[in-house]
Amino acid sequence: MLRIVSSVSRPSSASLLAVANRRNIASTSARQADITLTVDGKEVTVPQGSALIQACEAAGSPVPRFCYHDRLAIAGNCRMCLVEVARAPKPIASCAMPAAAGSVVFTNTPLVHEAREGVMEFLLANHPLDCPICDQGGECDLQDQSIRYGSDRTRFHEIAGKRAVSNKDLGPIVKTSMNRCIQCTRCVRFANEVAGVEELGTTGRGNDLQIGMYVEKMMDSELSGNIIDLCPVGALTSKPYAFHARPWELKTTESIDVLDALGSNIRVDSRGVQVMRVQPRTNDDVNEEWISDKTRYAYDGLRFQRLTTPLVKGPDNRFVAASWPDALAAIAAGLNRTGASGNEIKAVAGHLADTEALVVLKDLVNRLGSDNLASDLAGKFGNAPPVHGVDIRSNYSFNSTIPGVENADAILLVGTNPRHEAAVLNSRIRKSWLRSELVVGMVGERADTTYGYEHLGQDAKALEKFLTGKPSGEFAQRWAKAERPMIIVGSAMAEHADGEAVFGMLARYVSGAGNRVVREDWNGFNVLQRVASRPALYEIGFVPSRAAASATPKFIYLLNADEVDPASIPANAFVVYQGHHGDRGAALADVCLPGAAYTEKGSTWVNTEGRSQLGRAAVPPPGAAREDWKIVRALAEVLGVNLPYDDLVGVRDRMWAISPSLVRWDGVERTSIEVAKAGLGSLSAIGKKPPGGGKMTLVVNNFYQTDVVSRASVTMAQCTRAFVTREKEELNSIGKEPLQAHA
Amino acid sequence: MFARLPRRLPRLSALSSRPISTTVPKRSDALFIHRDTTYNNPQIAFKFNPQNLKRAEEIISHYPPQYKKAAVIPLLDLGQRQNKGWTSISVMNYVAEILELPPMRVYEVATFYTMFNREPIGTNFVQVCTTTPCMLMGSTDILKTTCAHLGGLKPGETTKDGKFTVIEVECQGACSNAPMMAINDDFYEDLTPETTKAILDAFSRGEKPKPGPQSSRQTSENSAGLTALASKPYGPGEFCLPEFQ
């Protein structure tokens, strides 16, 4: 029975825009006055409205806690954070107490020690003594804090006396062991506030209180893995990682996720040559501290279907393992045999191509005299220059920036479902929707977004009607008055027959609205990319020229291109596939070159905002696989093309020459307002024809399998069965969990 | 002196050893998760009848529209009354639907409050109070009598004919008339084993005995007769100056 921010007053039905009626429980005024108080004899100044625990933190006095979490509502039910406040009759739960000016706080007195010890004793009264077989061991808050703050002896001697709670089946990702639960309700608050799964809660009361869904149901959320990190004990642990490693055996590498275009900051934990797990890393500008389940669990796909050695197709159309020199020579021979020249040489960049490799490949192809640089956009769109152009970055980027979502007061989604295209961004929209008066409108196929929205139509005609007509309805009224309106165009619009029309009409609308959408302090025109490589692709200009787009290729180089349309590859063309998985792309190839996956190379990734970030190698590539840019560089040598760099520093110098922001890691370079407006001006010129009216369909139908890594992943396949195709998961039912095949 | 030593030693060791099981494991009386059964699953339809629907609308109108969820307890109670005294999963889902709440928010409420019965009960729901004042006044006998009279039930069980369910409850707030039991919505107070049997018999015949104290006293007046205010209360004007009489 929590007091949580709930969407109760905002059901995702048609009546959801009864905004005037809505009041939030947590709507503190934004008064930023600072107050000063004394903690352990140290004066600290904190913003008014901070919790006492934050003030203690600021004073450098650690306060133990279980239920308190920075990013969740305050519950105040574990009582571990008791502190002594002068002139208060009792110890005070510092998480639920606002810091008051002038109060004198002690965190290190006998009273506090005794209080903590007592709380610890009660928490442990019902906690099983199964640390040796608990997966949380080594990173368990309860374990650590009972060592630090608990009593060194027990007064409980019951053998049959501990509470027993049945385990819940939350799906293929979260393993539950509910006996260990200490009812901190972090998972419940996360599910309700952040993930938008309002199915998790607490049932019963007192000693019988338990976490669950009451009915037998799985936790259908693309963010469910985060509750594993949030759980301070071993009640919620990771099913795919169960009993695979202990935290102290793991090597930690800070890296970047590439399975969507958000560039979530991750920590790759590896043991030897295997990635054991992926965990989020805090970055308030990108992913706060959440990551999606795909980011977290697709890593087991890195173990299967890998290309470990160069492969050359023999005369009987079967791949034969080859050495690197032979494979590269076979490519050179293939290029000669086809006689491809100029734009007949085509390179196709796929979802998981890193920036370094793209730069080197572009240089190689350009030096071979070709401009035919395609990407694996759906259908014919990959072979043509993208509708939004690549000359001005703000035309294809998420210009408001990800934290900027929280400032918007009206969001118009066009042909996108952020929940599946950028799950963590979606949680930001939900957060803002819960805490502010944000309204959301959507043009496109209906989807469950975890927040309410007004559906404005399914096609470009509906969008045109909304932008140029006199729309009625709650959203239109709020949109007209919005101070920070935000348009989010899905990347799928660049692959839609009406793409030109959509981009054109939006650009004309934004340009026509003067300073309303784009001005010095606010750029509300956003394109949400869903594929990690594309922002970099556009940034370096990896797009075909108009002339190249019409050429018939004779030699095709697929760089991680697995979504490429097989029909776009002429039967007599010589095809090279470079990538890390034997998937669709490799099946089309004459020569396969094994590249490194994102956990195996140090490379630059540009996210949808245009933020370049540095991924780091956690494990070596398997077998004979090599870093991608090196493969292309070596091939250039064999083809007799001279590329002016031999090492990574040289490649990055080249990237600097192309676009300095590529190597200014971690920052977003804003497009200046004049340039952004010029970009919109150039977009305004396109798509003047009336739209065809094709439905804007959802581009991600199965969130769990969108690229080669997630398609090869066992866990993602189980998630697909559980949440997408909804097959009965016999293998994962409680009590008969088999060891994973890759254990 | 030494001769006494062997006799003392075992005693000492007995003191330092602890029995293995010193406390009875505390088990809850109900499940706090739902398992589908033939009589309780979401496929069983439930809807308010027209009178209750009207009543529900009236209850909802007591609260501001954005706090419609405040009506969850009264609506669950209404649903429980319509559903033969127990709150099935369908009742909870239906209440959630009416109040536009995620069903889990309703489950939380329904499992928190013990007066929502999440398993079917008999026609007459006998709740015997056994908290301290009632216990001092002999509620143990009342409970025993009730259970024995209904065919040897244990608290929490329902008779085979489905007429009675007996449970032990905590204080009902009728301590001045202890011992007491509540049957359905009425309190039967000042019980003795005999009156208890008489009440239960009446219920099993389908009658409804008069609620309240089963002794001769009025409500909760002193059982020893009046000790104060025993004289005739004076009327208007009495003892006043003649002009006011």
mmCIF file with all atom_site columns, C-alpha atoms in Angstrom, chain A residues 61-230:
data_model
loop_
_atom_site.group_PDB
_atom_site.id
_atom_site.type_symbol
_atom_site.label_atom_id
_atom_site.label_alt_id
_atom_site.label_comp_id
_atom_site.label_asym_id
_atom_site.label_entity_id
_atom_site.label_seq_id
_atom_site.pdbx_PDB_ins_code
_atom_site.Cartn_x
_atom_site.Cartn_y
_atom_site.Cartn_z
_atom_site.occupancy
_atom_site.B_iso_or_equiv
_atom_site.pdbx_formal_charge
_atom_site.auth_seq_id
_atom_site.auth_comp_id
_atom_site.auth_asym_id
_atom_site.auth_atom_id
_atom_site.pdbx_PDB_model_num
ATOM 1   C CA . SER A 1 61  ? 28.245 10.837  6.250   1.00 0.00 ? 61  SER A CA 1
ATOM 2   C CA . PRO A 1 62  ? 27.072 7.599   4.725   1.00 0.00 ? 62  PRO A CA 1
ATOM 3   C CA . VAL A 1 63  ? 23.608 6.514   5.766   1.00 0.00 ? 63  VAL A CA 1
ATOM 4   C CA . PRO A 1 64  ? 22.647 2.895   5.167   1.00 0.00 ? 64  PRO A CA 1
ATOM 5   C CA . ARG A 1 65  ? 19.403 2.390   3.268   1.00 0.00 ? 65  ARG A CA 1
ATOM 6   C CA . PHE A 1 66  ? 17.365 -0.247  1.510   1.00 0.00 ? 66  PHE A CA 1
ATOM 7   C CA . CYS A 1 67  ? 14.163 1.326   0.336   1.00 0.00 ? 67  CYS A CA 1
ATOM 8   C CA . TYR A 1 68  ? 15.416 4.803   -0.498  1.00 0.00 ? 68  TYR A CA 1
ATOM 9   C CA . HIS A 1 69  ? 16.485 5.340   -4.092  1.00 0.00 ? 69  HIS A CA 1
ATOM 10  C CA . ASP A 1 70  ? 17.335 8.650   -5.722  1.00 0.00 ? 70  ASP A CA 1
ATOM 11  C CA . ARG A 1 71  ? 15.172 8.121   -8.750  1.00 0.00 ? 71  ARG A CA 1
ATOM 12  C CA . LEU A 1 72  ? 12.116 6.596   -7.132  1.00 0.00 ? 72  LEU A CA 1
ATOM 13  C CA . ALA A 1 73  ? 9.387  7.897   -4.893  1.00 0.00 ? 73  ALA A CA 1
ATOM 14  C CA . ILE A 1 74  ? 10.097 7.793   -1.190  1.00 0.00 ? 74  ILE A CA 1
ATOM 15  C CA . ALA A 1 75  ? 8.570  4.898   0.694   1.00 0.00 ? 75  ALA A CA 1
ATOM 16  C CA . GLY A 1 76  ? 10.221 5.124   4.098   1.00 0.00 ? 76  GLY A CA 1
ATOM 17  C CA . ASN A 1 77  ? 9.497  1.539   5.006   1.00 0.00 ? 77  ASN A CA 1
ATOM 18  C CA . CYS A 1 78  ? 12.831 -0.138  5.653   1.00 0.00 ? 78  CYS A CA 1
ATOM 19  C CA . ARG A 1 79  ? 13.791 2.156   8.556   1.00 0.00 ? 79  ARG A CA 1
ATOM 20  C CA . MET A 1 80  ? 17.468 1.497   7.957   1.00 0.00 ? 80  MET A CA 1
ATOM 21  C CA . CYS A 1 81  ? 18.275 5.170   7.446   1.00 0.00 ? 81  CYS A CA 1
ATOM 22  C CA . LEU A 1 82  ? 17.488 6.219   11.020  1.00 0.00 ? 82  LEU A CA 1
ATOM 23  C CA . VAL A 1 83  ? 19.521 9.177   12.235  1.00 0.00 ? 83  VAL A CA 1
ATOM 24  C CA . GLU A 1 84  ? 19.460 11.250  15.368  1.00 0.00 ? 84  GLU A CA 1
ATOM 25  C CA . VAL A 1 85  ? 18.270 14.817  15.154  1.00 0.00 ? 85  VAL A CA 1
ATOM 26  C CA . ALA A 1 86  ? 18.875 17.149  18.063  1.00 0.00 ? 86  ALA A CA 1
ATOM 27  C CA . ARG A 1 87  ? 15.747 17.811  20.109  1.00 0.00 ? 87  ARG A CA 1
ATOM 28  C CA . ALA A 1 88  ? 13.811 15.068  18.336  1.00 0.00 ? 88  ALA A CA 1
ATOM 29  C CA . PRO A 1 89  ? 12.428 12.501  20.758  1.00 0.00 ? 89  PRO A CA 1
ATOM 30  C CA . LYS A 1 90  ? 13.138 9.490   18.553  1.00 0.00 ? 90  LYS A CA 1
ATOM 31  C CA . PRO A 1 91  ? 15.509 8.467   15.771  1.00 0.00 ? 91  PRO A CA 1
ATOM 32  C CA . ILE A 1 92  ? 14.219 9.791   12.453  1.00 0.00 ? 92  ILE A CA 1
ATOM 33  C CA . ALA A 1 93  ? 14.000 8.024   9.099   1.00 0.00 ? 93  ALA A CA 1
ATOM 34  C CA . SER A 1 94  ? 16.206 10.371  7.149   1.00 0.00 ? 94  SER A CA 1
ATOM 35  C CA . CYS A 1 95  ? 14.839 9.448   3.726   1.00 0.00 ? 95  CYS A CA 1
ATOM 36  C CA . ALA A 1 96  ? 11.320 10.531  4.551   1.00 0.00 ? 96  ALA A CA 1
ATOM 37  C CA . MET A 1 97  ? 12.286 13.638  6.499   1.00 0.00 ? 97  MET A CA 1
ATOM 38  C CA . PRO A 1 98  ? 12.830 16.881  4.623   1.00 0.00 ? 98  PRO A CA 1
ATOM 39  C CA . ALA A 1 99  ? 16.053 18.582  5.578   1.00 0.00 ? 99  ALA A CA 1
ATOM 40  C CA . ALA A 1 100 ? 15.205 21.582  7.732   1.00 0.00 ? 100 ALA A CA 1
ATOM 41  C CA . ALA A 1 101 ? 17.306 24.694  8.072   1.00 0.00 ? 101 ALA A CA 1
ATOM 42  C CA . GLY A 1 102 ? 19.391 24.786  11.205  1.00 0.00 ? 102 GLY A CA 1
ATOM 43  C CA . SER A 1 103 ? 18.728 21.242  12.342  1.00 0.00 ? 103 SER A CA 1
ATOM 44  C CA . VAL A 1 104 ? 21.572 19.366  13.941  1.00 0.00 ? 104 VAL A CA 1
ATOM 45  C CA . VAL A 1 105 ? 21.884 15.795  12.735  1.00 0.00 ? 105 VAL A CA 1
ATOM 46  C CA . PHE A 1 106 ? 24.035 12.959  14.006  1.00 0.00 ? 106 PHE A CA 1
ATOM 47  C CA . THR A 1 107 ? 24.646 9.798   12.056  1.00 0.00 ? 107 THR A CA 1
ATOM 48  C CA . ASN A 1 108 ? 27.248 8.256   14.259  1.00 0.00 ? 108 ASN A CA 1
ATOM 49  C CA . THR A 1 109 ? 25.992 8.139   17.839  1.00 0.00 ? 109 THR A CA 1
ATOM 50  C CA . PRO A 1 110 ? 25.279 5.156   20.089  1.00 0.00 ? 110 PRO A CA 1
ATOM 51  C CA . LEU A 1 111 ? 21.556 5.766   19.644  1.00 0.00 ? 111 LEU A CA 1
ATOM 52  C CA . VAL A 1 112 ? 21.877 5.541   15.870  1.00 0.00 ? 112 VAL A CA 1
ATOM 53  C CA . HIS A 1 113 ? 24.059 2.456   16.074  1.00 0.00 ? 113 HIS A CA 1
ATOM 54  C CA . GLU A 1 114 ? 21.570 0.765   18.309  1.00 0.00 ? 114 GLU A CA 1
ATOM 55  C CA . ALA A 1 115 ? 18.676 1.748   16.097  1.00 0.00 ? 115 ALA A CA 1
ATOM 56  C CA . ARG A 1 116 ? 20.390 0.388   12.997  1.00 0.00 ? 116 ARG A CA 1
ATOM 57  C CA . GLU A 1 117 ? 21.297 -2.792  14.771  1.00 0.00 ? 117 GLU A CA 1
ATOM 58  C CA . GLY A 1 118 ? 17.703 -3.241  15.849  1.00 0.00 ? 118 GLY A CA 1
ATOM 59  C CA . VAL A 1 119 ? 16.331 -2.619  12.367  1.00 0.00 ? 119 VAL A CA 1
ATOM 60  C CA . MET A 1 120 ? 18.879 -5.016  10.940  1.00 0.00 ? 120 MET A CA 1
ATOM 61  C CA . GLU A 1 121 ? 17.829 -7.666  13.427  1.00 0.00 ? 121 GLU A CA 1
ATOM 62  C CA . PHE A 1 122 ? 14.200 -7.376  12.372  1.00 0.00 ? 122 PHE A CA 1
ATOM 63  C CA . LEU A 1 123 ? 15.070 -7.443  8.697   1.00 0.00 ? 123 LEU A CA 1
ATOM 64  C CA . LEU A 1 124 ? 17.123 -10.557 9.193   1.00 0.00 ? 124 LEU A CA 1
ATOM 65  C CA . ALA A 1 125 ? 14.485 -12.246 11.346  1.00 0.00 ? 125 ALA A CA 1
ATOM 66  C CA . ASN A 1 126 ? 12.738 -13.469 8.231   1.00 0.00 ? 126 ASN A CA 1
ATOM 67  C CA . HIS A 1 127 ? 15.655 -13.484 5.839   1.00 0.00 ? 127 HIS A CA 1
ATOM 68  C CA . PRO A 1 128 ? 16.928 -16.929 4.940   1.00 0.00 ? 128 PRO A CA 1
ATOM 69  C CA . LEU A 1 129 ? 20.549 -17.750 5.679   1.00 0.00 ? 129 LEU A CA 1
ATOM 70  C CA . ASP A 1 130 ? 21.268 -18.843 2.139   1.00 0.00 ? 130 ASP A CA 1
ATOM 71  C CA . CYS A 1 131 ? 23.989 -16.401 1.205   1.00 0.00 ? 131 CYS A CA 1
ATOM 72  C CA . PRO A 1 132 ? 26.296 -19.152 -0.120  1.00 0.00 ? 132 PRO A CA 1
ATOM 73  C CA . ILE A 1 133 ? 23.747 -20.166 -2.734  1.00 0.00 ? 133 ILE A CA 1
ATOM 74  C CA . CYS A 1 134 ? 22.388 -16.711 -3.409  1.00 0.00 ? 134 CYS A CA 1
ATOM 75  C CA . ASP A 1 135 ? 23.294 -14.972 -6.627  1.00 0.00 ? 135 ASP A CA 1
ATOM 76  C CA . GLN A 1 136 ? 23.355 -11.577 -4.994  1.00 0.00 ? 136 GLN A CA 1
ATOM 77  C CA . GLY A 1 137 ? 26.310 -12.617 -2.860  1.00 0.00 ? 137 GLY A CA 1
ATOM 78  C CA . GLY A 1 138 ? 29.125 -10.110 -3.116  1.00 0.00 ? 138 GLY A CA 1
ATOM 79  C CA . GLU A 1 139 ? 26.893 -7.291  -4.291  1.00 0.00 ? 139 GLU A CA 1
ATOM 80  C CA . CYS A 1 140 ? 24.148 -7.609  -1.715  1.00 0.00 ? 140 CYS A CA 1
ATOM 81  C CA . ASP A 1 141 ? 23.220 -4.513  0.243   1.00 0.00 ? 141 ASP A CA 1
ATOM 82  C CA . LEU A 1 142 ? 21.813 -6.611  3.046   1.00 0.00 ? 142 LEU A CA 1
ATOM 83  C CA . GLN A 1 143 ? 24.991 -8.636  3.328   1.00 0.00 ? 143 GLN A CA 1
ATOM 84  C CA . ASP A 1 144 ? 27.219 -5.583  3.275   1.00 0.00 ? 144 ASP A CA 1
ATOM 85  C CA . GLN A 1 145 ? 25.143 -3.580  5.679   1.00 0.00 ? 145 GLN A CA 1
ATOM 86  C CA . SER A 1 146 ? 24.640 -6.395  8.139   1.00 0.00 ? 146 SER A CA 1
ATOM 87  C CA . ILE A 1 147 ? 28.412 -6.756  8.310   1.00 0.00 ? 147 ILE A CA 1
ATOM 88  C CA . ARG A 1 148 ? 28.814 -3.032  8.764   1.00 0.00 ? 148 ARG A CA 1
ATOM 89  C CA . TYR A 1 149 ? 25.833 -2.138  10.915  1.00 0.00 ? 149 TYR A CA 1
ATOM 90  C CA . GLY A 1 150 ? 24.310 -5.366  12.204  1.00 0.00 ? 150 GLY A CA 1
ATOM 91  C CA . SER A 1 151 ? 24.830 -7.268  15.397  1.00 0.00 ? 151 SER A CA 1
ATOM 92  C CA . ASP A 1 152 ? 27.488 -9.954  15.426  1.00 0.00 ? 152 ASP A CA 1
ATOM 93  C CA . ARG A 1 153 ? 25.228 -12.477 17.085  1.00 0.00 ? 153 ARG A CA 1
ATOM 94  C CA . THR A 1 154 ? 21.702 -13.621 16.701  1.00 0.00 ? 154 THR A CA 1
ATOM 95  C CA . ARG A 1 155 ? 18.823 -13.835 19.094  1.00 0.00 ? 155 ARG A CA 1
ATOM 96  C CA . PHE A 1 156 ? 16.622 -15.812 16.731  1.00 0.00 ? 156 PHE A CA 1
ATOM 97  C CA . HIS A 1 157 ? 16.754 -19.547 17.050  1.00 0.00 ? 157 HIS A CA 1
ATOM 98  C CA . GLU A 1 158 ? 13.665 -20.683 15.214  1.00 0.00 ? 158 GLU A CA 1
ATOM 99  C CA . ILE A 1 159 ? 14.388 -23.338 12.715  1.00 0.00 ? 159 ILE A CA 1
ATOM 100 C CA . ALA A 1 160 ? 10.925 -23.588 11.262  1.00 0.00 ? 160 ALA A CA 1
ATOM 101 C CA . GLY A 1 161 ? 9.990  -20.083 12.124  1.00 0.00 ? 161 GLY A CA 1
ATOM 102 C CA . LYS A 1 162 ? 10.911 -17.975 9.113   1.00 0.00 ? 162 LYS A CA 1
ATOM 103 C CA . ARG A 1 163 ? 8.317  -16.658 6.793   1.00 0.00 ? 163 ARG A CA 1
ATOM 104 C CA . ALA A 1 164 ? 7.893  -18.591 3.577   1.00 0.00 ? 164 ALA A CA 1
ATOM 105 C CA . VAL A 1 165 ? 6.692  -16.843 0.438   1.00 0.00 ? 165 VAL A CA 1
ATOM 106 C CA . SER A 1 166 ? 6.017  -18.489 -2.871  1.00 0.00 ? 166 SER A CA 1
ATOM 107 C CA . ASN A 1 167 ? 8.187  -17.484 -5.797  1.00 0.00 ? 167 ASN A CA 1
ATOM 108 C CA . LYS A 1 168 ? 6.655  -15.566 -8.646  1.00 0.00 ? 168 LYS A CA 1
ATOM 109 C CA . ASP A 1 169 ? 7.166  -16.198 -12.323 1.00 0.00 ? 169 ASP A CA 1
ATOM 110 C CA . LEU A 1 170 ? 8.028  -12.807 -13.744 1.00 0.00 ? 170 LEU A CA 1
ATOM 111 C CA . GLY A 1 171 ? 9.191  -14.150 -17.086 1.00 0.00 ? 171 GLY A CA 1
ATOM 112 C CA . PRO A 1 172 ? 12.430 -15.289 -18.669 1.00 0.00 ? 172 PRO A CA 1
ATOM 113 C CA . ILE A 1 173 ? 14.468 -12.425 -17.253 1.00 0.00 ? 173 ILE A CA 1
ATOM 114 C CA . VAL A 1 174 ? 13.785 -11.981 -13.576 1.00 0.00 ? 174 VAL A CA 1
ATOM 115 C CA . LYS A 1 175 ? 14.320 -14.904 -11.265 1.00 0.00 ? 175 LYS A CA 1
ATOM 116 C CA . THR A 1 176 ? 12.541 -14.566 -7.985  1.00 0.00 ? 176 THR A CA 1
ATOM 117 C CA . SER A 1 177 ? 13.319 -15.953 -4.584  1.00 0.00 ? 177 SER A CA 1
ATOM 118 C CA . MET A 1 178 ? 10.719 -14.217 -2.545  1.00 0.00 ? 178 MET A CA 1
ATOM 119 C CA . ASN A 1 179 ? 11.782 -15.652 0.820   1.00 0.00 ? 179 ASN A CA 1
ATOM 120 C CA . ARG A 1 180 ? 14.693 -13.255 0.648   1.00 0.00 ? 180 ARG A CA 1
ATOM 121 C CA . CYS A 1 181 ? 12.519 -10.216 0.079   1.00 0.00 ? 181 CYS A CA 1
ATOM 122 C CA . ILE A 1 182 ? 12.708 -7.484  2.686   1.00 0.00 ? 182 ILE A CA 1
ATOM 123 C CA . GLN A 1 183 ? 9.735  -5.553  1.241   1.00 0.00 ? 183 GLN A CA 1
ATOM 124 C CA . CYS A 1 184 ? 11.611 -2.417  0.365   1.00 0.00 ? 184 CYS A CA 1
ATOM 125 C CA . THR A 1 185 ? 9.171  -2.035  -2.571  1.00 0.00 ? 185 THR A CA 1
ATOM 126 C CA . ARG A 1 186 ? 11.804 -0.559  -4.860  1.00 0.00 ? 186 ARG A CA 1
ATOM 127 C CA . CYS A 1 187 ? 10.709 -2.930  -7.606  1.00 0.00 ? 187 CYS A CA 1
ATOM 128 C CA . VAL A 1 188 ? 7.089  -1.965  -7.141  1.00 0.00 ? 188 VAL A CA 1
ATOM 129 C CA . ARG A 1 189 ? 7.880  1.710   -7.339  1.00 0.00 ? 189 ARG A CA 1
ATOM 130 C CA . PHE A 1 190 ? 10.082 1.207   -10.374 1.00 0.00 ? 190 PHE A CA 1
ATOM 131 C CA . ALA A 1 191 ? 7.450  -0.827  -12.179 1.00 0.00 ? 191 ALA A CA 1
ATOM 132 C CA . ASN A 1 192 ? 4.713  1.685   -11.479 1.00 0.00 ? 192 ASN A CA 1
ATOM 133 C CA . GLU A 1 193 ? 6.598  4.913   -11.967 1.00 0.00 ? 193 GLU A CA 1
ATOM 134 C CA . VAL A 1 194 ? 9.295  4.250   -14.483 1.00 0.00 ? 194 VAL A CA 1
ATOM 135 C CA . ALA A 1 195 ? 8.426  1.148   -16.426 1.00 0.00 ? 195 ALA A CA 1
ATOM 136 C CA . GLY A 1 196 ? 4.691  1.759   -16.470 1.00 0.00 ? 196 GLY A CA 1
ATOM 137 C CA . VAL A 1 197 ? 3.823  -1.820  -15.549 1.00 0.00 ? 197 VAL A CA 1
ATOM 138 C CA . GLU A 1 198 ? 1.128  -1.120  -13.049 1.00 0.00 ? 198 GLU A CA 1
ATOM 139 C CA . GLU A 1 199 ? 0.713  -4.785  -12.318 1.00 0.00 ? 199 GLU A CA 1
ATOM 140 C CA . LEU A 1 200 ? 3.347  -5.203  -9.680  1.00 0.00 ? 200 LEU A CA 1
ATOM 141 C CA . GLY A 1 201 ? 2.334  -4.371  -6.147  1.00 0.00 ? 201 GLY A CA 1
ATOM 142 C CA . THR A 1 202 ? 2.165  -5.573  -2.599  1.00 0.00 ? 202 THR A CA 1
ATOM 143 C CA . THR A 1 203 ? -0.475 -7.948  -1.326  1.00 0.00 ? 203 THR A CA 1
ATOM 144 C CA . GLY A 1 204 ? -1.371 -8.764  2.239   1.00 0.00 ? 204 GLY A CA 1
ATOM 145 C CA . ARG A 1 205 ? -0.092 -6.829  5.159   1.00 0.00 ? 205 ARG A CA 1
ATOM 146 C CA . GLY A 1 206 ? 2.159  -7.004  8.145   1.00 0.00 ? 206 GLY A CA 1
ATOM 147 C CA . ASN A 1 207 ? 4.147  -10.182 8.283   1.00 0.00 ? 207 ASN A CA 1
ATOM 148 C CA . ASP A 1 208 ? 2.244  -11.485 5.277   1.00 0.00 ? 208 ASP A CA 1
ATOM 149 C CA . LEU A 1 209 ? 3.076  -8.600  3.012   1.00 0.00 ? 209 LEU A CA 1
ATOM 150 C CA . GLN A 1 210 ? 4.497  -9.850  -0.227  1.00 0.00 ? 210 GLN A CA 1
ATOM 151 C CA . ILE A 1 211 ? 5.519  -8.452  -3.563  1.00 0.00 ? 211 ILE A CA 1
ATOM 152 C CA . GLY A 1 212 ? 3.814  -9.780  -6.621  1.00 0.00 ? 212 GLY A CA 1
ATOM 153 C CA . MET A 1 213 ? 1.068  -9.388  -9.122  1.00 0.00 ? 213 MET A CA 1
ATOM 154 C CA . TYR A 1 214 ? -1.562 -11.296 -7.110  1.00 0.00 ? 214 TYR A CA 1
ATOM 155 C CA . VAL A 1 215 ? -2.656 -13.124 -10.255 1.00 0.00 ? 215 VAL A CA 1
ATOM 156 C CA . GLU A 1 216 ? -0.255 -15.358 -12.142 1.00 0.00 ? 216 GLU A CA 1
ATOM 157 C CA . LYS A 1 217 ? 1.235  -13.140 -14.752 1.00 0.00 ? 217 LYS A CA 1
ATOM 158 C CA . MET A 1 218 ? 4.609  -12.233 -16.172 1.00 0.00 ? 218 MET A CA 1
ATOM 159 C CA . MET A 1 219 ? 6.143  -8.807  -15.998 1.00 0.00 ? 219 MET A CA 1
ATOM 160 C CA . ASP A 1 220 ? 5.709  -7.592  -19.531 1.00 0.00 ? 220 ASP A CA 1
ATOM 161 C CA . SER A 1 221 ? 8.027  -4.635  -19.706 1.00 0.00 ? 221 SER A CA 1
ATOM 162 C CA . GLU A 1 222 ? 11.074 -3.873  -21.784 1.00 0.00 ? 222 GLU A CA 1
ATOM 163 C CA . LEU A 1 223 ? 12.706 -2.374  -18.696 1.00 0.00 ? 223 LEU A CA 1
ATOM 164 C CA . SER A 1 224 ? 12.070 -5.235  -16.285 1.00 0.00 ? 224 SER A CA 1
ATOM 165 C CA . GLY A 1 225 ? 15.748 -6.108  -15.927 1.00 0.00 ? 225 GLY A CA 1
ATOM 166 C CA . ASN A 1 226 ? 16.306 -2.937  -13.934 1.00 0.00 ? 226 ASN A CA 1
ATOM 167 C CA . ILE A 1 227 ? 14.433 -4.313  -10.942 1.00 0.00 ? 227 ILE A CA 1
ATOM 168 C CA . ILE A 1 228 ? 17.247 -6.821  -10.585 1.00 0.00 ? 228 ILE A CA 1
ATOM 169 C CA . ASP A 1 229 ? 19.704 -3.986  -10.051 1.00 0.00 ? 229 ASP A CA 1
ATOM 170 C CA . LEU A 1 230 ? 17.314 -2.192  -7.769  1.00 0.00 ? 230 LEU A CA 1
#
